[in-house]
Amino acid sequence: MWIYPKFLAHRGGGKLAPENTIAGLQCGLAHGFHAVEFDVMLARDGVPVVMHDPYLGRTVAGAGNVFDYDAAELAAMDAGSWFGPQFGDATVPLFAQYVEFCKANGIWMNIEIKPAPGFDVETGRVVGELTRAMFGLEIARGDPAALPLMSSFSPVALAAARAAAPDVPRALLLDALPADWEAQARALGAVAIHTNQKHLTAALARQVKDAGFGLFCYTVNDPARARAIIGWGVDGMCTDRIDLIGPDGPDGPGN
Ligand code: G3P
Ligand code: MG
């Protein structure tokens, strides 16, 4: 079962703003999105930051790995100029700062735990602990739709997140579904499967739904494809094209 929003802005504002920045969230909001997917990894000092790549150079000016810098150093770095000069003051958000912005603006969160190679356990544990702390009231209230969903391609990170935050739900990210997808998901106590829309078929979607899992796809940028997979029972998706697939889907108002 899927109790979350159906259409999420990928990395904050999709392809319309620098990814994984507060400016991206503001862009998503301007397009009506109150649901987001974003990526989290650890800085050198173990503080989680919102980043997709484990290295600098593509979205953040500079060189080296994310884990070569403390979070305070990353938080001062330019994460917007690569996208356009108007975003020159965008920096790398701390995970806690990003979550605070989302909560303050009523944005539901799919937190993708994205460990740098070799940091799976630590990243899952830290993100789980901080998420649990930041959603303590929602957990106590017993309001599952108000909780974020933690996802990862790393089963090791998800297991560590589960141990740290057993009350925060998890989703297993899989590019193409392997034969043992269900066993993997059950071993992690996952509520949903997040998978690449490119490899999904109607038959696989039916298997996932019949097994009782939520089914979410990344990254859907073609409205016709969005319609097709919704017809297969897909519960939710994230998009880079928040201008084509709006918060109410490909056929919602404004599209
Ligand atoms: O969480 C879904 C999607 O974001 C996974 O791929 O590389 O865009 O983080 P990536
Ligand atoms: Mg992601």
PDB file of C-alpha atoms and ligand atoms in Angstrom:
ATOM      1  CA  MET A   1       0.000   0.000   0.000  1.00  0.00           C
ATOM      2  CA  TRP A   2       1.192   3.525  -0.816  1.00  0.00           C
ATOM      3  CA  ILE A   3       0.047   6.289   1.542  1.00  0.00           C
ATOM      4  CA  TYR A   4       2.411   8.943   0.122  1.00  0.00           C
ATOM      5  CA  PRO A   5       2.184  11.526  -2.658  1.00  0.00           C
ATOM      6  CA  LYS A   6       2.226  10.041  -6.154  1.00  0.00           C
ATOM      7  CA  PHE A   7       4.396  12.600  -7.941  1.00  0.00           C
ATOM      8  CA  LEU A   8       7.727  13.757  -6.522  1.00  0.00           C
ATOM      9  CA  ALA A   9      10.179  16.347  -7.755  1.00  0.00           C
ATOM     10  CA  HIS A  10      13.470  14.495  -8.344  1.00  0.00           C
ATOM     11  CA  ARG A  11      16.410  16.044  -6.459  1.00  0.00           C
ATOM     12  CA  GLY A  12      14.269  19.028  -5.486  1.00  0.00           C
ATOM     13  CA  GLY A  13      13.437  20.834  -8.691  1.00  0.00           C
ATOM     14  CA  GLY A  14      14.204  18.224 -11.326  1.00  0.00           C
ATOM     15  CA  LYS A  15      16.013  19.693 -14.302  1.00  0.00           C
ATOM     16  CA  LEU A  16      14.735  23.229 -13.675  1.00  0.00           C
ATOM     17  CA  ALA A  17      17.070  24.174 -10.820  1.00  0.00           C
ATOM     18  CA  PRO A  18      20.372  22.996  -9.342  1.00  0.00           C
ATOM     19  CA  GLU A  19      19.808  19.552  -7.885  1.00  0.00           C
ATOM     20  CA  ASN A  20      19.802  18.882  -4.154  1.00  0.00           C
ATOM     21  CA  THR A  21      19.739  22.553  -3.121  1.00  0.00           C
ATOM     22  CA  ILE A  22      17.241  24.695  -1.231  1.00  0.00           C
ATOM     23  CA  ALA A  23      16.813  26.624  -4.497  1.00  0.00           C
ATOM     24  CA  GLY A  24      15.703  23.339  -6.050  1.00  0.00           C
ATOM     25  CA  LEU A  25      13.078  22.906  -3.348  1.00  0.00           C
ATOM     26  CA  GLN A  26      11.873  26.466  -3.943  1.00  0.00           C
ATOM     27  CA  CYS A  27      11.594  25.704  -7.653  1.00  0.00           C
ATOM     28  CA  GLY A  28       9.587  22.574  -6.883  1.00  0.00           C
ATOM     29  CA  LEU A  29       7.285  24.588  -4.638  1.00  0.00           C
ATOM     30  CA  ALA A  30       6.826  27.186  -7.373  1.00  0.00           C
ATOM     31  CA  HIS A  31       5.582  24.354  -9.601  1.00  0.00           C
ATOM     32  CA  GLY A  32       3.196  23.154  -6.898  1.00  0.00           C
ATOM     33  CA  PHE A  33       5.242  20.195  -5.650  1.00  0.00           C
ATOM     34  CA  HIS A  34       4.973  19.296  -1.990  1.00  0.00           C
ATOM     35  CA  ALA A  35       6.883  16.030  -2.348  1.00  0.00           C
ATOM     36  CA  VAL A  36      10.566  15.494  -3.054  1.00  0.00           C
ATOM     37  CA  GLU A  37      13.241  12.855  -3.570  1.00  0.00           C
ATOM     38  CA  PHE A  38      16.798  13.794  -2.593  1.00  0.00           C
ATOM     39  CA  ASP A  39      20.168  12.156  -1.886  1.00  0.00           C
ATOM     40  CA  VAL A  40      22.155  12.122   1.360  1.00  0.00           C
ATOM     41  CA  MET A  41      25.771  11.178   2.115  1.00  0.00           C
ATOM     42  CA  LEU A  42      28.294  11.829   4.852  1.00  0.00           C
ATOM     43  CA  ALA A  43      30.885  14.566   5.015  1.00  0.00           C
ATOM     44  CA  ARG A  44      34.328  13.853   6.537  1.00  0.00           C
ATOM     45  CA  ASP A  45      33.114  14.716  10.028  1.00  0.00           C
ATOM     46  CA  GLY A  46      30.191  12.295   9.744  1.00  0.00           C
ATOM     47  CA  VAL A  47      27.576  15.017   9.280  1.00  0.00           C
ATOM     48  CA  PRO A  48      25.091  14.151   6.523  1.00  0.00           C
ATOM     49  CA  VAL A  49      24.788  16.527   3.565  1.00  0.00           C
ATOM     50  CA  VAL A  50      22.483  16.596   0.556  1.00  0.00           C
ATOM     51  CA  MET A  51      24.567  15.475  -2.426  1.00  0.00           C
ATOM     52  CA  HIS A  52      24.208  13.024  -5.277  1.00  0.00           C
ATOM     53  CA  ASP A  53      27.789  12.511  -6.468  1.00  0.00           C
ATOM     54  CA  PRO A  54      30.445  11.267  -4.004  1.00  0.00           C
ATOM     55  CA  TYR A  55      32.891  13.727  -5.582  1.00  0.00           C
ATOM     56  CA  LEU A  56      33.029  17.424  -6.343  1.00  0.00           C
ATOM     57  CA  GLY A  57      33.268  18.820  -9.847  1.00  0.00           C
ATOM     58  CA  ARG A  58      29.905  18.250 -11.508  1.00  0.00           C
ATOM     59  CA  THR A  59      27.424  20.133  -9.315  1.00  0.00           C
ATOM     60  CA  VAL A  60      29.795  21.600  -6.751  1.00  0.00           C
ATOM     61  CA  ALA A  61      32.752  23.708  -7.762  1.00  0.00           C
ATOM     62  CA  GLY A  62      35.980  22.117  -6.550  1.00  0.00           C
ATOM     63  CA  ALA A  63      37.831  18.818  -6.598  1.00  0.00           C
ATOM     64  CA  GLY A  64      38.123  15.702  -4.463  1.00  0.00           C
ATOM     65  CA  ASN A  65      35.586  13.550  -2.629  1.00  0.00           C
ATOM     66  CA  VAL A  66      32.685  14.646  -0.461  1.00  0.00           C
ATOM     67  CA  PHE A  67      34.323  12.771   2.438  1.00  0.00           C
ATOM     68  CA  ASP A  68      37.484  14.849   2.042  1.00  0.00           C
ATOM     69  CA  TYR A  69      35.628  17.862   3.496  1.00  0.00           C
ATOM     70  CA  ASP A  70      33.803  18.645   6.709  1.00  0.00           C
ATOM     71  CA  ALA A  71      30.133  19.534   6.411  1.00  0.00           C
ATOM     72  CA  ALA A  72      30.772  23.190   7.294  1.00  0.00           C
ATOM     73  CA  GLU A  73      33.220  23.425   4.394  1.00  0.00           C
ATOM     74  CA  LEU A  74      30.755  21.812   1.981  1.00  0.00           C
ATOM     75  CA  ALA A  75      27.981  24.074   3.252  1.00  0.00           C
ATOM     76  CA  ALA A  76      30.004  27.071   2.072  1.00  0.00           C
ATOM     77  CA  MET A  77      30.629  25.669  -1.420  1.00  0.00           C
ATOM     78  CA  ASP A  78      28.971  26.822  -4.634  1.00  0.00           C
ATOM     79  CA  ALA A  79      26.384  24.216  -5.681  1.00  0.00           C
ATOM     80  CA  GLY A  80      24.464  26.398  -8.105  1.00  0.00           C
ATOM     81  CA  SER A  81      26.721  28.172 -10.605  1.00  0.00           C
ATOM     82  CA  TRP A  82      27.080  25.039 -12.743  1.00  0.00           C
ATOM     83  CA  PHE A  83      23.367  25.351 -13.441  1.00  0.00           C
ATOM     84  CA  GLY A  84      23.228  29.072 -14.043  1.00  0.00           C
ATOM     85  CA  PRO A  85      24.614  32.351 -12.722  1.00  0.00           C
ATOM     86  CA  GLN A  86      21.296  33.200 -11.041  1.00  0.00           C
ATOM     87  CA  PHE A  87      21.925  30.254  -8.678  1.00  0.00           C
ATOM     88  CA  GLY A  88      25.409  31.351  -7.676  1.00  0.00           C
ATOM     89  CA  ASP A  89      24.487  31.650  -3.998  1.00  0.00           C
ATOM     90  CA  ALA A  90      23.156  28.069  -3.716  1.00  0.00           C
ATOM     91  CA  THR A  91      25.316  25.927  -1.430  1.00  0.00           C
ATOM     92  CA  VAL A  92      25.422  22.277  -0.333  1.00  0.00           C
ATOM     93  CA  PRO A  93      22.634  21.877   2.257  1.00  0.00           C
ATOM     94  CA  LEU A  94      23.132  20.029   5.489  1.00  0.00           C
ATOM     95  CA  PHE A  95      20.643  17.168   5.697  1.00  0.00           C
ATOM     96  CA  ALA A  96      19.144  18.651   8.862  1.00  0.00           C
ATOM     97  CA  GLN A  97      18.728  22.060   7.228  1.00  0.00           C
ATOM     98  CA  TYR A  98      17.078  20.488   4.166  1.00  0.00           C
ATOM     99  CA  VAL A  99      14.650  18.482   6.305  1.00  0.00           C
ATOM    100  CA  GLU A 100      13.779  21.603   8.317  1.00  0.00           C
ATOM    101  CA  PHE A 101      12.975  23.474   5.112  1.00  0.00           C
ATOM    102  CA  CYS A 102      10.791  20.613   3.908  1.00  0.00           C
ATOM    103  CA  LYS A 103       8.927  20.368   7.196  1.00  0.00           C
ATOM    104  CA  ALA A 104       8.407  24.130   7.355  1.00  0.00           C
ATOM    105  CA  ASN A 105       6.948  24.093   3.842  1.00  0.00           C
ATOM    106  CA  GLY A 106       4.856  20.942   4.050  1.00  0.00           C
ATOM    107  CA  ILE A 107       7.050  18.958   1.665  1.00  0.00           C
ATOM    108  CA  TRP A 108       6.929  15.168   1.998  1.00  0.00           C
ATOM    109  CA  MET A 109      10.318  13.466   1.711  1.00  0.00           C
ATOM    110  CA  ASN A 110      11.788  10.391   0.070  1.00  0.00           C
ATOM    111  CA  ILE A 111      15.256  10.367   1.620  1.00  0.00           C
ATOM    112  CA  GLU A 112      17.647   8.425  -0.586  1.00  0.00           C
ATOM    113  CA  ILE A 113      20.592   7.215   1.484  1.00  0.00           C
ATOM    114  CA  LYS A 114      23.518   7.422  -0.921  1.00  0.00           C
ATOM    115  CA  PRO A 115      26.638   6.130   0.830  1.00  0.00           C
ATOM    116  CA  ALA A 116      30.018   6.839  -0.673  1.00  0.00           C
ATOM    117  CA  PRO A 117      31.764   3.498  -1.364  1.00  0.00           C
ATOM    118  CA  GLY A 118      32.721   1.855   1.926  1.00  0.00           C
ATOM    119  CA  PHE A 119      30.502   4.061   4.113  1.00  0.00           C
ATOM    120  CA  ASP A 120      27.283   2.057   3.882  1.00  0.00           C
ATOM    121  CA  VAL A 121      26.806   1.160   7.553  1.00  0.00           C
ATOM    122  CA  GLU A 122      27.816   4.551   8.896  1.00  0.00           C
ATOM    123  CA  THR A 123      25.688   6.479   6.408  1.00  0.00           C
ATOM    124  CA  GLY A 124      22.597   4.352   7.059  1.00  0.00           C
ATOM    125  CA  ARG A 125      23.053   4.626  10.810  1.00  0.00           C
ATOM    126  CA  VAL A 126      23.585   8.393  10.882  1.00  0.00           C
ATOM    127  CA  VAL A 127      20.747   9.190   8.482  1.00  0.00           C
ATOM    128  CA  GLY A 128      18.461   6.852  10.432  1.00  0.00           C
ATOM    129  CA  GLU A 129      19.374   8.401  13.777  1.00  0.00           C
ATOM    130  CA  LEU A 130      18.900  11.958  12.592  1.00  0.00           C
ATOM    131  CA  THR A 131      15.659  11.155  10.787  1.00  0.00           C
ATOM    132  CA  ARG A 132      14.297   9.477  13.876  1.00  0.00           C
ATOM    133  CA  ALA A 133      15.230  12.486  15.993  1.00  0.00           C
ATOM    134  CA  MET A 134      13.755  15.009  13.564  1.00  0.00           C
ATOM    135  CA  PHE A 135      10.480  13.094  13.272  1.00  0.00           C
ATOM    136  CA  GLY A 136      10.114  12.191  16.943  1.00  0.00           C
ATOM    137  CA  LEU A 137       6.750  13.940  17.267  1.00  0.00           C
ATOM    138  CA  GLU A 138       5.337  12.323  14.128  1.00  0.00           C
ATOM    139  CA  ILE A 139       6.524   8.901  15.299  1.00  0.00           C
ATOM    140  CA  ALA A 140       4.954   9.433  18.719  1.00  0.00           C
ATOM    141  CA  ARG A 141       1.720  10.622  17.108  1.00  0.00           C
ATOM    142  CA  GLY A 142       1.476   7.409  15.090  1.00  0.00           C
ATOM    143  CA  ASP A 143       0.883   9.259  11.831  1.00  0.00           C
ATOM    144  CA  PRO A 144       2.557   7.133   9.132  1.00  0.00           C
ATOM    145  CA  ALA A 145       1.743   9.472   6.214  1.00  0.00           C
ATOM    146  CA  ALA A 146       3.672  12.266   7.967  1.00  0.00           C
ATOM    147  CA  LEU A 147       6.848  10.185   8.085  1.00  0.00           C
ATOM    148  CA  PRO A 148       9.417  10.233   5.305  1.00  0.00           C
ATOM    149  CA  LEU A 149      10.400   7.126   3.390  1.00  0.00           C
ATOM    150  CA  MET A 150      14.085   6.173   3.499  1.00  0.00           C
ATOM    151  CA  SER A 151      15.357   4.390   0.390  1.00  0.00           C
ATOM    152  CA  SER A 152      18.711   3.107  -0.786  1.00  0.00           C
ATOM    153  CA  PHE A 153      20.398   0.969  -3.410  1.00  0.00           C
ATOM    154  CA  SER A 154      22.524  -0.296  -0.515  1.00  0.00           C
ATOM    155  CA  PRO A 155      20.841  -3.070   1.509  1.00  0.00           C
ATOM    156  CA  VAL A 156      23.604  -2.655   4.074  1.00  0.00           C
ATOM    157  CA  ALA A 157      22.774   1.024   4.528  1.00  0.00           C
ATOM    158  CA  LEU A 158      19.062   0.240   4.760  1.00  0.00           C
ATOM    159  CA  ALA A 159      19.665  -2.400   7.423  1.00  0.00           C
ATOM    160  CA  ALA A 160      21.680   0.109   9.445  1.00  0.00           C
ATOM    161  CA  ALA A 161      18.954   2.734   8.996  1.00  0.00           C
ATOM    162  CA  ARG A 162      16.375   0.217  10.156  1.00  0.00           C
ATOM    163  CA  ALA A 163      18.358  -0.557  13.291  1.00  0.00           C
ATOM    164  CA  ALA A 164      18.705   3.158  14.060  1.00  0.00           C
ATOM    165  CA  ALA A 165      15.138   4.146  13.158  1.00  0.00           C
ATOM    166  CA  PRO A 166      12.879   1.099  13.225  1.00  0.00           C
ATOM    167  CA  ASP A 167       9.775   3.315  13.174  1.00  0.00           C
ATOM    168  CA  VAL A 168      10.719   5.101   9.949  1.00  0.00           C
ATOM    169  CA  PRO A 169       9.681   3.102   6.865  1.00  0.00           C
ATOM    170  CA  ARG A 170      12.104   1.939   4.204  1.00  0.00           C
ATOM    171  CA  ALA A 171      12.033   1.219   0.477  1.00  0.00           C
ATOM    172  CA  LEU A 172      14.520  -0.920  -1.432  1.00  0.00           C
ATOM    173  CA  LEU A 173      15.959   0.706  -4.550  1.00  0.00           C
ATOM    174  CA  LEU A 174      16.666  -1.706  -7.400  1.00  0.00           C
ATOM    175  CA  ASP A 175      17.635  -0.755 -10.933  1.00  0.00           C
ATOM    176  CA  ALA A 176      16.168  -3.850 -12.594  1.00  0.00           C
ATOM    177  CA  LEU A 177      14.311  -6.293 -10.332  1.00  0.00           C
ATOM    178  CA  PRO A 178      16.455  -9.387  -9.654  1.00  0.00           C
ATOM    179  CA  ALA A 179      14.840 -12.795  -9.192  1.00  0.00           C
ATOM    180  CA  ASP A 180      15.106 -12.511  -5.409  1.00  0.00           C
ATOM    181  CA  TRP A 181      13.709  -8.965  -5.118  1.00  0.00           C
ATOM    182  CA  GLU A 182      10.934 -10.032  -2.762  1.00  0.00           C
ATOM    183  CA  ALA A 183      13.256 -11.905  -0.394  1.00  0.00           C
ATOM    184  CA  GLN A 184      15.582  -8.885  -0.294  1.00  0.00           C
ATOM    185  CA  ALA A 185      12.710  -6.511   0.445  1.00  0.00           C
ATOM    186  CA  ARG A 186      11.247  -8.734   3.169  1.00  0.00           C
ATOM    187  CA  ALA A 187      14.639  -9.186   4.827  1.00  0.00           C
ATOM    188  CA  LEU A 188      14.835  -5.404   5.196  1.00  0.00           C
ATOM    189  CA  GLY A 189      11.220  -4.962   6.281  1.00  0.00           C
ATOM    190  CA  ALA A 190      10.712  -2.663   3.280  1.00  0.00           C
ATOM    191  CA  VAL A 191       7.260  -1.291   2.530  1.00  0.00           C
ATOM    192  CA  ALA A 192       7.984  -0.426  -1.090  1.00  0.00           C
ATOM    193  CA  ILE A 193      10.134  -1.214  -4.116  1.00  0.00           C
ATOM    194  CA  HIS A 194      11.690   1.734  -5.947  1.00  0.00           C
ATOM    195  CA  THR A 195      12.842   0.781  -9.416  1.00  0.00           C
ATOM    196  CA  ASN A 196      14.001   2.138 -12.749  1.00  0.00           C
ATOM    197  CA  GLN A 197      10.985   2.733 -14.973  1.00  0.00           C
ATOM    198  CA  LYS A 198      13.086   1.733 -17.992  1.00  0.00           C
ATOM    199  CA  HIS A 199      13.176  -1.906 -16.958  1.00  0.00           C
ATOM    200  CA  LEU A 200       9.678  -2.251 -15.524  1.00  0.00           C
ATOM    201  CA  THR A 201       7.065  -4.344 -17.291  1.00  0.00           C
ATOM    202  CA  ALA A 202       3.355  -4.738 -16.601  1.00  0.00           C
ATOM    203  CA  ALA A 203       3.983  -8.295 -15.385  1.00  0.00           C
ATOM    204  CA  LEU A 204       6.704  -7.236 -12.935  1.00  0.00           C
ATOM    205  CA  ALA A 205       4.531  -4.394 -11.653  1.00  0.00           C
ATOM    206  CA  ARG A 206       1.738  -6.880 -11.012  1.00  0.00           C
ATOM    207  CA  GLN A 207       4.129  -9.171  -9.084  1.00  0.00           C
ATOM    208  CA  VAL A 208       5.214  -6.332  -6.811  1.00  0.00           C
ATOM    209  CA  LYS A 209       1.660  -5.159  -6.179  1.00  0.00           C
ATOM    210  CA  ASP A 210       0.345  -8.689  -5.632  1.00  0.00           C
ATOM    211  CA  ALA A 211       3.075  -9.229  -3.039  1.00  0.00           C
ATOM    212  CA  GLY A 212       1.699  -6.244  -1.120  1.00  0.00           C
ATOM    213  CA  PHE A 213       4.493  -3.698  -1.686  1.00  0.00           C
ATOM    214  CA  GLY A 214       4.245  -0.109  -2.766  1.00  0.00           C
ATOM    215  CA  LEU A 215       5.765   0.443  -6.217  1.00  0.00           C
ATOM    216  CA  PHE A 216       7.631   3.623  -7.101  1.00  0.00           C
ATOM    217  CA  CYS A 217       9.557   4.447 -10.288  1.00  0.00           C
ATOM    218  CA  TYR A 218      12.464   6.720 -11.095  1.00  0.00           C
ATOM    219  CA  THR A 219      12.883   8.869 -13.138  1.00  0.00           C
ATOM    220  CA  VAL A 220       9.850   9.433 -15.345  1.00  0.00           C
ATOM    221  CA  ASN A 221      10.137  12.408 -17.682  1.00  0.00           C
ATOM    222  CA  ASP A 222       7.727  11.447 -20.452  1.00  0.00           C
ATOM    223  CA  PRO A 223       4.017  12.060 -19.707  1.00  0.00           C
ATOM    224  CA  ALA A 224       2.984   9.149 -21.943  1.00  0.00           C
ATOM    225  CA  ARG A 225       5.270   6.805 -19.997  1.00  0.00           C
ATOM    226  CA  ALA A 226       3.845   8.124 -16.728  1.00  0.00           C
ATOM    227  CA  ARG A 227       0.330   7.321 -17.909  1.00  0.00           C
ATOM    228  CA  ALA A 228       1.359   3.847 -19.063  1.00  0.00           C
ATOM    229  CA  ILE A 229       2.998   2.776 -15.823  1.00  0.00           C
ATOM    230  CA  ILE A 230       0.187   4.231 -13.720  1.00  0.00           C
ATOM    231  CA  GLY A 231      -2.019   1.892 -15.753  1.00  0.00           C
ATOM    232  CA  TRP A 232       0.178  -0.982 -14.555  1.00  0.00           C
ATOM    233  CA  GLY A 233      -0.487  -0.093 -10.937  1.00  0.00           C
ATOM    234  CA  VAL A 234       2.615   1.990 -10.196  1.00  0.00           C
ATOM    235  CA  ASP A 235       1.894   3.985  -7.043  1.00  0.00           C
ATOM    236  CA  GLY A 236       4.341   6.831  -7.335  1.00  0.00           C
ATOM    237  CA  MET A 237       7.214   8.274  -9.338  1.00  0.00           C
ATOM    238  CA  CYS A 238       9.737  11.048  -9.356  1.00  0.00           C
ATOM    239  CA  THR A 239      10.331  13.317 -12.307  1.00  0.00           C
ATOM    240  CA  ASP A 240      12.972  15.703 -13.579  1.00  0.00           C
ATOM    241  CA  ARG A 241      10.386  17.369 -15.811  1.00  0.00           C
ATOM    242  CA  ILE A 242       8.278  19.081 -13.182  1.00  0.00           C
ATOM    243  CA  ASP A 243       7.067  21.334 -15.986  1.00  0.00           C
ATOM    244  CA  LEU A 244       5.543  18.371 -17.889  1.00  0.00           C
ATOM    245  CA  ILE A 245       4.500  16.059 -15.050  1.00  0.00           C
ATOM    246  CA  GLY A 246       3.083  18.260 -12.323  1.00  0.00           C
ATOM    247  CA  PRO A 247       2.200  17.540  -8.715  1.00  0.00           C
ATOM    248  CA  ASP A 248      -1.099  16.022  -9.872  1.00  0.00           C
ATOM    249  CA  GLY A 249       0.492  13.967 -12.622  1.00  0.00           C
ATOM    250  CA  PRO A 250       0.710  14.205 -16.403  1.00  0.00           C
ATOM    251  CA  ASP A 251      -2.978  15.107 -16.758  1.00  0.00           C
ATOM    252  CA  GLY A 252      -3.290  17.401 -13.778  1.00  0.00           C
ATOM    253  CA  PRO A 253      -4.160  21.077 -14.065  1.00  0.00           C
ATOM    254  CA  GLY A 254      -1.376  23.143 -15.585  1.00  0.00           C
ATOM    255  CA  ASN A 255       0.055  20.399 -17.805  1.00  0.00           C
TER     256      ASN A 255
HETATM  257  O1  G3P B   1      15.666   7.580  -5.728  1.00  0.00           O
HETATM  258  C1  G3P B   1      15.505   7.381  -7.071  1.00  0.00           C
HETATM  259  C2  G3P B   1      16.627   7.929  -7.917  1.00  0.00           C
HETATM  260  O2  G3P B   1      17.033   9.182  -7.458  1.00  0.00           O
HETATM  261  C3  G3P B   1      17.784   6.991  -7.977  1.00  0.00           C
HETATM  262  O3  G3P B   1      18.822   7.374  -8.817  1.00  0.00           O
HETATM  263  O4  G3P B   1      21.019   8.337  -9.260  1.00  0.00           O
HETATM  264  O5  G3P B   1      19.019   9.760  -9.460  1.00  0.00           O
HETATM  265  O6  G3P B   1      19.828   9.058  -7.236  1.00  0.00           O
HETATM  266  P1  G3P B   1      19.713   8.691  -8.676  1.00  0.00           P
HETATM  267 MG    MG B   2      18.307   9.833  -5.886  1.00  0.00          MG
END
